[in-house]
Every structure is written in C-alpha cells, then in structure tokens.
Amino acid sequence: MRRRSTLPTWLEVPAVAAARALYRVRALGAGRVPASGGAVVIANHGSYMDAVALQLACPRPLRFVAYTGEGNGALLRWIFRRAGVIAVSAERPWGWLREALRALADGELVCIFPEGGISRTGQLMAVRRGFELVARRGRVPVVPAAIDGLWGSVFSPSGGRYLWKTPRLAPTDVCVAFGEPIAHASARTPVARAAILGLWADALGERPALGGNVGRETVKALARRRGRVALVDRTLGRRELTAAQLVAAAALLGRRLRRTVAERRVGIVLPPGAGAAIANLAVACAGKVPVNLNFTAGRAALLSSLEASGVRTVITADAMRARLADFPWPEHAPDLRAELEAAGGRKAMAPWLLAAWLLPGSVFARLACDGSARGRDEAALLFTSGSGGAPKGVVLSHRNLLANFNQVSDTAVLPSSRVLLGCLPIFHSFGFTVTLWYPLWHGCRLVTTPSPLDTRAVVDSIREEGVSVFLGTPTFLRPILRKASPADLRSLDLVVTGAERLPEDLRASFAQAFHITVLQGYGLTETSPVSNLNQPDPPVLTATGEPQEGNRPGTVGRFLPGIAARVVDPDTWREVPDGAAGILLLRGPNIFSHYLGDERPGASLRGDWFVTWDLARIDADGFVAIEGRLARFSKIGGEMVPHGTIEQAVAAAFGADPAEAPAFVVTAAADTAKGERLVLLSTRPVDAADLRARLSAAGLPNLWIPREIVRVGAIPVLGTGKLDLAACRRVAAEAARP
C-alpha cells in the first residue's frame, strides 16, 4: 500500500492536542466506516475546522480534497502538502482526480466536501456531482457524514465574516455522524443530500443544550443582558423594558403562580406585548406549561381546548375580558397587573432587580426559574386546527423548542443585532416561538404591536423603532403595500412570510414599491415551527470569489440544519424521484412527539417521521417548493387538481389587486359522478362563461376550470391570517343544497 505523506511529528502532535483541547468531538456511527479498502467520504462544510473534526471522529486517516490556490497563503499550502491533501487548482484541473483515484486504489479514504466550498448560510448548499465521478471511477462506496457544532465559531462565516468574532472560551461540543456506505452505483446527488440531512438531524440532536429548560435558558440569557432594552411595547403609547425588568417581573409572578395554581398548565389570553412576554416567562419560571389560547376561535373550539388541556386558570387583562364577551372564561381568570400587585408589586420586585444586576446569569436563572422539567418534558401546548377541523393540541417539549432556536440561530437571518417586530398572535406557533421566545433567548430587540391587522400601528412601529425584520403572512403584508411609503420601511432589510403561499404578484409589487425582496419560509406548529427558510444571498467571502444562492423565488428555501426530509407518493408511500411532487415527511429534534391525548403515533407520525400532508418538490439544489396542502387538491377524473394554482390564475385573469384581501378562493364540493367538483368562492360578480374563456386563454386545462361560482361577502380567514378551509367548504356545501 502506498504510504500517504503526513505532518511531521513535531507539528502533528501539538496540532492534535490543541484540536482536542478546543473541540469535544463525539462520533456517531464510526463503526460504519469500512475497516479497510478505499471509500469516498462526503460531509457538509460550514467551517475551516470541519476537516479537523472529521479526522478526530474518523477511525481511519483521511485524504482531503481541497482548493489550494494562491488565496490560501503559503503556510496553509505548505501544511496541505505535508498533510497529503489532494490539491484542486486552476493549474491542474484534472490532477486532483487522478491523485484521488490512486489513493482509492491504494485503499485510502478520500474526503470530499460536495458543496464545493464553505456554506455561508449555515444550511446545506447545492450538492455537486464530483463525488459521484470519483466513486464510480474508483468503484468504491460513498460514506456520508454530517458535522454539527462548528457554525458560529471564529472559523465559520456566521455573521457574514471569518475570524473577526469573539472566540468561544469553553471547548466547543462537536458531533460527527457517519452513515451506512452507499454503493457507488447508487451514489447519486439526491441520495447523498438526503443522507447528509438525515445524519445532520442525528448529530444536532446530540447537542447538550437540547437537554435544558426553555424558561431557565431564556431567563439566563436575559439576565446576562440585564441592562439592554429587550422589549419595546407599543400597545398604549411606548414603553421600554430592559432585560432585568422582564426577568424580575417574571420571577416575582412565577413565585406567585407556583403557590396559587395547582394545575400543570396555565392558559394565557393576551396580545403581543410586555404582558404576554411576562406571563409566558412567569409560567415557565413557575415550572408550569403555558397554553396561549386562540381567542379568535369560536366558543365551541375554546371549550374543547380548555377541557382537553385541563386549564383552570387563564392569565389575561381586564380589557381583554371586556372585549371577548363570548370567551368561555374559567372561574379563575386574573388580570396580569392585579396578579403582579398581589405578588407585592414594585416593592417585591426590587430584590429581584438587584439580584439580576448582581448575580451571574446562570445563578439568577437557577434562583428564579424552576428547571426541573427539561429535555423531552412538555414545555408548551399550542392548539391548531390547521386550516380546517377541530383544534388539536400540539405538545412541544423543551428539546423541540431549544432545537428550533438553535436551528434558526445557525442560519444567517436572525443574529442578535436584529430589531424584530412582534405582531403575530402568540397563540400562533410562529408568533409564540419566533417573535416571542426566540428574540428573548437570542438577544434580538423585540418591538411589539397588539395586532398585525392594525396596519398603521405596524408601519409606524417599523419607521419609529428602526425595525429591521418583519415576519408575517401574505394576508398581513398586503395592507402594508397599500398604506406604507418607502420612507416608512427604510430600516427593513428582511421580510419573511409563511403560513400560506406567497403570491408572485405580491412579491413583485413589494419589490417594485419598496425595493425589498420578500422571502418565503415554511413550517408547522408540529415542527416548533420553522423547517425551511430562504435567506438573502450571502456576501462573497471565499478566495475564489464564487457567489452562493441563499434564496429562490417560488420556493420556501432550503431545510434548516438538523432537519431530514423525504418526499413520498401519496398512494404508495414510496419515495418519489428527485424533483417530483409528493407528500413531505420531516424528521429532527424540533419535531413534536404527539398530539394531546394521543400518546401513540397517529396518521401524522410514521415512526420518527412527521407527515406534513403538504405536497412538495425538492429541486436539484435543495430548494423546496410547496405545492399546497393535500386537502387543497381535488382528485377529479384520476387527476390531482391544485386549488392554489387555479386561484392564482383567476386572480391574474381578473386583475386582482395584490394589496387587497384575497377576492377568490377555490374549494370543492361532493359530486356523485366524479367524487368532487370545483367551486369558486368570489367576492366579485363573475360570469361562468367569462371565467371559462379567460382561464382557457391562460392555458388552464378544462378539468381545472370551476363549474360553480358562489358569491360571498368576504373570503373566510382564520385569526392567523390563513384561509379558513373548513368554512370555505361549508359555504360551498351549503350553496349546493337544493
């Protein structure tokens, strides 16, 4: 066997010792690496230290394929040569391939980072096909691997820069997961991408931080930023709260709840603002589970939620009780301010404020917050009916929420320097996690307004507070397009929508009016909630100057780190070819474990996989396009007919204003001949013959043209801004009755 060159002992020994001191590397599945013979190892690439972590975890020496151009510097090129790195350079475009094949023939492991460079978004970038060529020419298996834990270090491009970051003082926990070898004939790019994502989910799930308590971790983070303004409440006037004030109020109220509330779950009915933040933190500090109730749901749905959750106490405000006359308030529904006064008010809060200033954050958090529940224990309960149906209780664990916090922070979109607008209702999963808990945990300044429907208040808050990030739904974005001026949104540099498809006309109109590219994300309550995200294209930092693509219109972006995915046929449940549509299945530490009252996996859980019931496509570069809910398709004449596509065609045909509320929605009603028939709900008078002519001219198949039109005063929507599909179906069914 040909002996590879190695670093001299005088350099290798201290280098390995230093690496082990800086990184605590844990290996998963190291036994899957073949004990002998050649193989190609592939892994994600997010740091200059990836090679070090891989070699520390791998039971055999690795030969790395790496770019060795002039931009690397003379010292690094010398180290590469002595370490036996297989050089890729413009001077020897195919020399690396010949050297890699020789190494494989000699029985060595050759490691290739198939993204072709370091990811600058924190996500898995496009997987290139070079490893396929090497494996097939060498007739050797491919061993997939995933590295987790190095993003955010000084050697990663997190924050848009290398090196110029505060170094971590404690050793970094890194996990490297190895997968089963893939035969060279089967080692295709889609297979490799899916394998790396799956292994990344396993590796991220090993992070020690996921075993913590959400409340304690958030209080600790706030206590460390004690003097900074954490929240600006614009409910009535303007009120700033420092991090110390938030945790002091939460600790005080938490102690009272621990004494006065016997039940494990505590309801909260409050709009976004200081009150909702204090109430949620206080419930967590009391060692209890917050249940933010959807006060826009009907009385029957709320009664069902209260009974299922066992909630007997609901923290609210007197103004909310007066406004929600039909809400089924339990006997104990105290006003938040009154509860704080009953706990001792400002006088009792003073010692907590002093403790927040004097004690280390970790000590204060242990004193203020009951952290006995942790890891897989229940941390929150959110009720969702999706877009139609009875409310279901989604049980989210501390592990789920902390995993999603980490997954979001491992991208480049929400660093602690951001100013985030929180106007989404807290009972909405995105409002609960991303616009409440995440900024408190991560350090973003949070600016709150009570409702996303108060467009004037939203626009004023963005302008006056210098908000840089707006997160919402297309429904909430449309009025901003109509009422805001470019000067109002000057501070915005990131707008992300979710919960429903982003119409192309709205995206284009927003870009034209404000020069802001609206990006689309994706997630569900069951995924805690974010699973996919488009990002702004990252800055060019590599020596080669090659740009990277962070977003793609018409998609919801790539998967966040630590989320595995499969796309399966809805009839056979077999995986579909790359680029084909099918039901999206997800797996990762952020995925919930069960619905309330159903400890066993149901229709939405198949083993470790969560069935989203959304039809999706994954393209060759890893971007995901959501075709729509399976419930938003009709099977007519054996063909799947997409309601959303028809709606867009109708809106375009009749010149619907993207700044206005939706004027059309397609639903279905039962049909004795074909099983289902399409029904168009319209807020405008539409003639059936005219509709047929316009849609035919637009190229829609005859089968896709609705035969029935129902005039409505307004399109039914939920409090979250999503279409109320159940109400739409009821309207269509009632119109069909004789």
Coordinates of N, CA, C and O in Angstrom, one line a residue, residues 405-472:
F405 N -34.8 26.9 18.2 CA -34.0 28.1 18.5 C -32.6 28.0 17.9 O -32.1 28.9 17.2
N406 N -31.9 26.9 18.1 CA -30.6 26.6 17.6 C -30.6 26.6 16.1 O -29.6 27.1 15.5
Q407 N -31.5 25.9 15.5 CA -31.6 25.8 14.1 C -31.7 27.1 13.4 O -31.1 27.4 12.4
V408 N -32.6 28.0 14.0 CA -32.8 29.3 13.4 C -31.5 30.2 13.6 O -31.0 30.8 12.7
S409 N -30.9 30.1 14.8 CA -29.7 30.9 15.0 C -28.5 30.4 14.2 O -27.6 31.2 14.0
D410 N -28.5 29.2 13.8 CA -27.5 28.6 13.0 C -27.5 29.1 11.5 O -26.7 28.7 10.7
T411 N -28.6 29.8 11.2 CA -28.6 30.5 9.8 C -28.1 31.9 10.0 O -27.7 32.3 11.1
A412 N -28.1 32.6 8.9 CA -27.6 34.0 8.9 C -28.7 35.1 9.0 O -28.4 36.2 8.9
V413 N -29.9 34.7 9.3 CA -31.0 35.7 9.2 C -31.4 36.4 10.4 O -31.8 37.6 10.4
L414 N -31.2 35.8 11.6 CA -31.7 36.5 12.8 C -30.6 36.6 13.9 O -30.7 36.0 15.0
P415 N -29.5 37.3 13.6 CA -28.5 37.5 14.7 C -29.0 38.4 15.7 O -30.1 39.0 15.6
S416 N -28.3 38.5 16.8 CA -28.8 39.3 18.0 C -28.8 40.8 17.7 O -29.5 41.5 18.4
S417 N -28.2 41.2 16.6 CA -28.2 42.6 16.3 C -29.5 43.1 15.6 O -29.7 44.3 15.4
R418 N -30.4 42.1 15.3 CA -31.6 42.5 14.6 C -32.6 43.2 15.5 O -32.7 42.9 16.7
V419 N -33.5 44.0 15.0 CA -34.6 44.6 15.6 C -35.9 43.9 15.0 O -36.1 44.1 13.8
L420 N -36.6 43.2 15.8 CA -37.6 42.3 15.3 C -39.0 42.8 15.7 O -39.2 43.1 16.8
L421 N -40.0 42.9 14.7 CA -41.3 43.3 15.0 C -42.1 42.1 15.4 O -42.2 41.1 14.7
G422 N -42.7 42.1 16.6 CA -43.6 41.1 17.1 C -45.0 41.5 17.1 O -45.5 42.2 18.0
C423 N -45.8 41.1 16.0 CA -47.2 41.5 16.0 C -48.1 40.3 15.7 O -49.3 40.4 15.8
L424 N -47.4 39.1 15.5 CA -48.2 37.9 15.3 C -48.8 37.4 16.6 O -48.2 37.6 17.6
P425 N -50.0 36.9 16.5 CA -50.7 36.4 17.8 C -49.8 35.4 18.4 O -49.3 34.5 17.8
I426 N -49.8 35.4 19.8 CA -48.9 34.4 20.5 C -49.5 33.0 20.4 O -48.8 32.1 20.6
F427 N -50.8 32.9 20.2 CA -51.3 31.5 20.0 C -50.9 30.9 18.7 O -51.2 29.7 18.5
H428 N -50.4 31.7 17.8 CA -49.8 31.2 16.5 C -48.4 30.6 16.8 O -47.6 31.3 17.5
S429 N -48.1 29.5 16.2 CA -46.8 28.9 16.5 C -45.6 29.8 16.2 O -44.6 29.9 16.9
F430 N -45.7 30.5 15.0 CA -44.7 31.4 14.6 C -44.6 32.6 15.6 O -43.5 33.0 16.0
G431 N -45.7 33.1 16.0 CA -45.7 34.2 17.0 C -45.2 33.8 18.3 O -44.5 34.5 19.0
F432 N -45.5 32.5 18.7 CA -45.0 32.0 20.0 C -43.5 31.8 20.0 O -42.8 32.2 21.0
T433 N -43.0 31.1 19.0 CA -41.6 30.7 19.0 C -40.7 31.9 18.5 O -39.8 32.3 19.1
V434 N -41.0 32.3 17.3 CA -40.0 33.2 16.5 C -40.2 34.6 16.9 O -39.2 35.4 16.9
T435 N -41.4 35.1 17.2 CA -41.5 36.5 17.5 C -41.8 36.8 19.0 O -42.2 37.9 19.4
L436 N -41.5 35.7 19.9 CA -41.6 36.0 21.3 C -40.4 35.3 22.0 O -39.4 36.0 22.4
W437 N -40.4 34.0 22.1 CA -39.3 33.3 22.8 C -37.9 33.4 22.2 O -36.9 33.6 22.9
Y438 N -37.9 33.3 20.8 CA -36.5 33.3 20.2 C -35.8 34.6 20.4 O -34.6 34.6 20.8
P439 N -36.4 35.8 20.2 CA -35.7 37.1 20.5 C -35.3 37.2 21.9 O -34.2 37.8 22.2
L440 N -36.1 36.8 22.8 CA -35.8 36.9 24.3 C -34.6 36.0 24.6 O -33.7 36.3 25.3
W441 N -34.6 34.8 24.0 CA -33.5 33.8 24.2 C -32.2 34.3 23.5 O -31.1 34.1 24.0
H442 N -32.3 34.8 22.3 CA -31.1 35.1 21.4 C -30.6 36.5 21.6 O -29.4 36.7 21.2
G443 N -31.4 37.4 22.0 CA -30.9 38.8 22.2 C -31.3 39.8 21.2 O -30.9 41.0 21.2
C444 N -32.2 39.5 20.2 CA -32.8 40.5 19.3 C -33.7 41.4 20.1 O -34.4 41.0 21.0
R445 N -33.7 42.7 19.7 CA -34.6 43.6 20.4 C -36.0 43.3 19.8 O -36.1 43.2 18.6
L446 N -37.0 43.2 20.6 CA -38.3 42.9 20.2 C -39.2 44.2 20.3 O -39.3 44.8 21.4
V447 N -39.9 44.6 19.2 CA -40.8 45.7 19.2 C -42.2 45.1 19.0 O -42.4 44.3 18.0
T448 N -43.1 45.3 19.9 CA -44.4 44.7 19.8 C -45.6 45.7 19.5 O -45.6 46.8 20.0
T449 N -46.5 45.2 18.6 CA -47.8 45.9 18.5 C -48.9 44.8 18.7 O -48.6 43.6 18.4
P450 N -50.1 45.2 19.2 CA -51.0 44.2 19.6 C -51.6 43.3 18.5 O -52.0 42.2 18.7
S451 N -51.6 43.8 17.2 CA -52.3 43.1 16.1 C -51.6 43.3 14.8 O -51.3 44.5 14.5
P452 N -51.5 42.3 14.0 CA -50.9 42.6 12.6 C -52.0 43.2 11.7 O -51.6 43.7 10.6
L453 N -53.2 43.3 12.2 CA -54.3 43.9 11.4 C -54.3 45.4 11.5 O -54.9 46.1 10.7
D454 N -53.7 45.9 12.5 CA -53.6 47.4 12.7 C -52.4 47.9 11.9 O -51.3 48.1 12.4
T455 N -52.6 48.0 10.6 CA -51.5 48.3 9.6 C -50.8 49.6 10.0 O -49.6 49.7 9.9
R456 N -51.6 50.6 10.4 CA -51.0 51.9 10.7 C -50.0 51.8 11.9 O -48.9 52.3 11.8
A457 N -50.4 51.0 12.9 CA -49.5 50.8 14.0 C -48.3 50.0 13.6 O -47.2 50.3 14.1
V458 N -48.5 49.1 12.8 CA -47.3 48.3 12.3 C -46.3 49.1 11.5 O -45.1 49.1 11.8
V459 N -46.8 49.9 10.6 CA -46.0 50.8 9.8 C -45.3 51.8 10.7 O -44.1 52.1 10.5
D460 N -46.0 52.5 11.6 CA -45.4 53.5 12.5 C -44.3 52.8 13.3 O -43.2 53.5 13.6
S461 N -44.5 51.6 13.8 CA -43.5 50.9 14.6 C -42.3 50.7 13.8 O -41.1 50.8 14.4
I462 N -42.4 50.2 12.6 CA -41.2 49.9 11.8 C -40.4 51.2 11.6 O -39.2 51.2 11.7
R463 N -41.1 52.3 11.3 CA -40.4 53.6 11.0 C -39.8 54.2 12.2 O -38.6 54.5 12.2
E464 N -40.5 54.2 13.3 CA -40.0 54.9 14.5 C -39.1 54.1 15.4 O -38.3 54.7 16.1
E465 N -39.1 52.8 15.3 CA -38.2 51.9 16.1 C -37.0 51.4 15.3 O -36.2 50.6 15.9
G466 N -37.0 51.7 14.0 CA -35.9 51.2 13.2 C -35.9 49.7 13.1 O -34.9 49.0 13.1
V467 N -37.1 49.1 12.9 CA -37.3 47.7 12.8 C -36.6 47.2 11.5 O -36.7 47.8 10.5
S468 N -35.8 46.1 11.7 CA -35.1 45.6 10.5 C -35.6 44.3 10.0 O -35.4 43.9 8.9
V469 N -36.5 43.6 10.8 CA -37.1 42.3 10.4 C -38.6 42.3 10.6 O -39.0 42.6 11.7
F470 N -39.3 42.0 9.5 CA -40.8 41.8 9.7 C -41.1 40.4 9.2 O -40.7 40.0 8.2
L471 N -41.8 39.7 10.1 CA -42.2 38.3 9.8 C -43.7 38.3 9.9 O -44.3 38.7 10.9
G472 N -44.3 37.7 8.9 CA -45.8 37.7 8.9 C -46.3 36.8 7.8 O -45.6 35.9 7.2

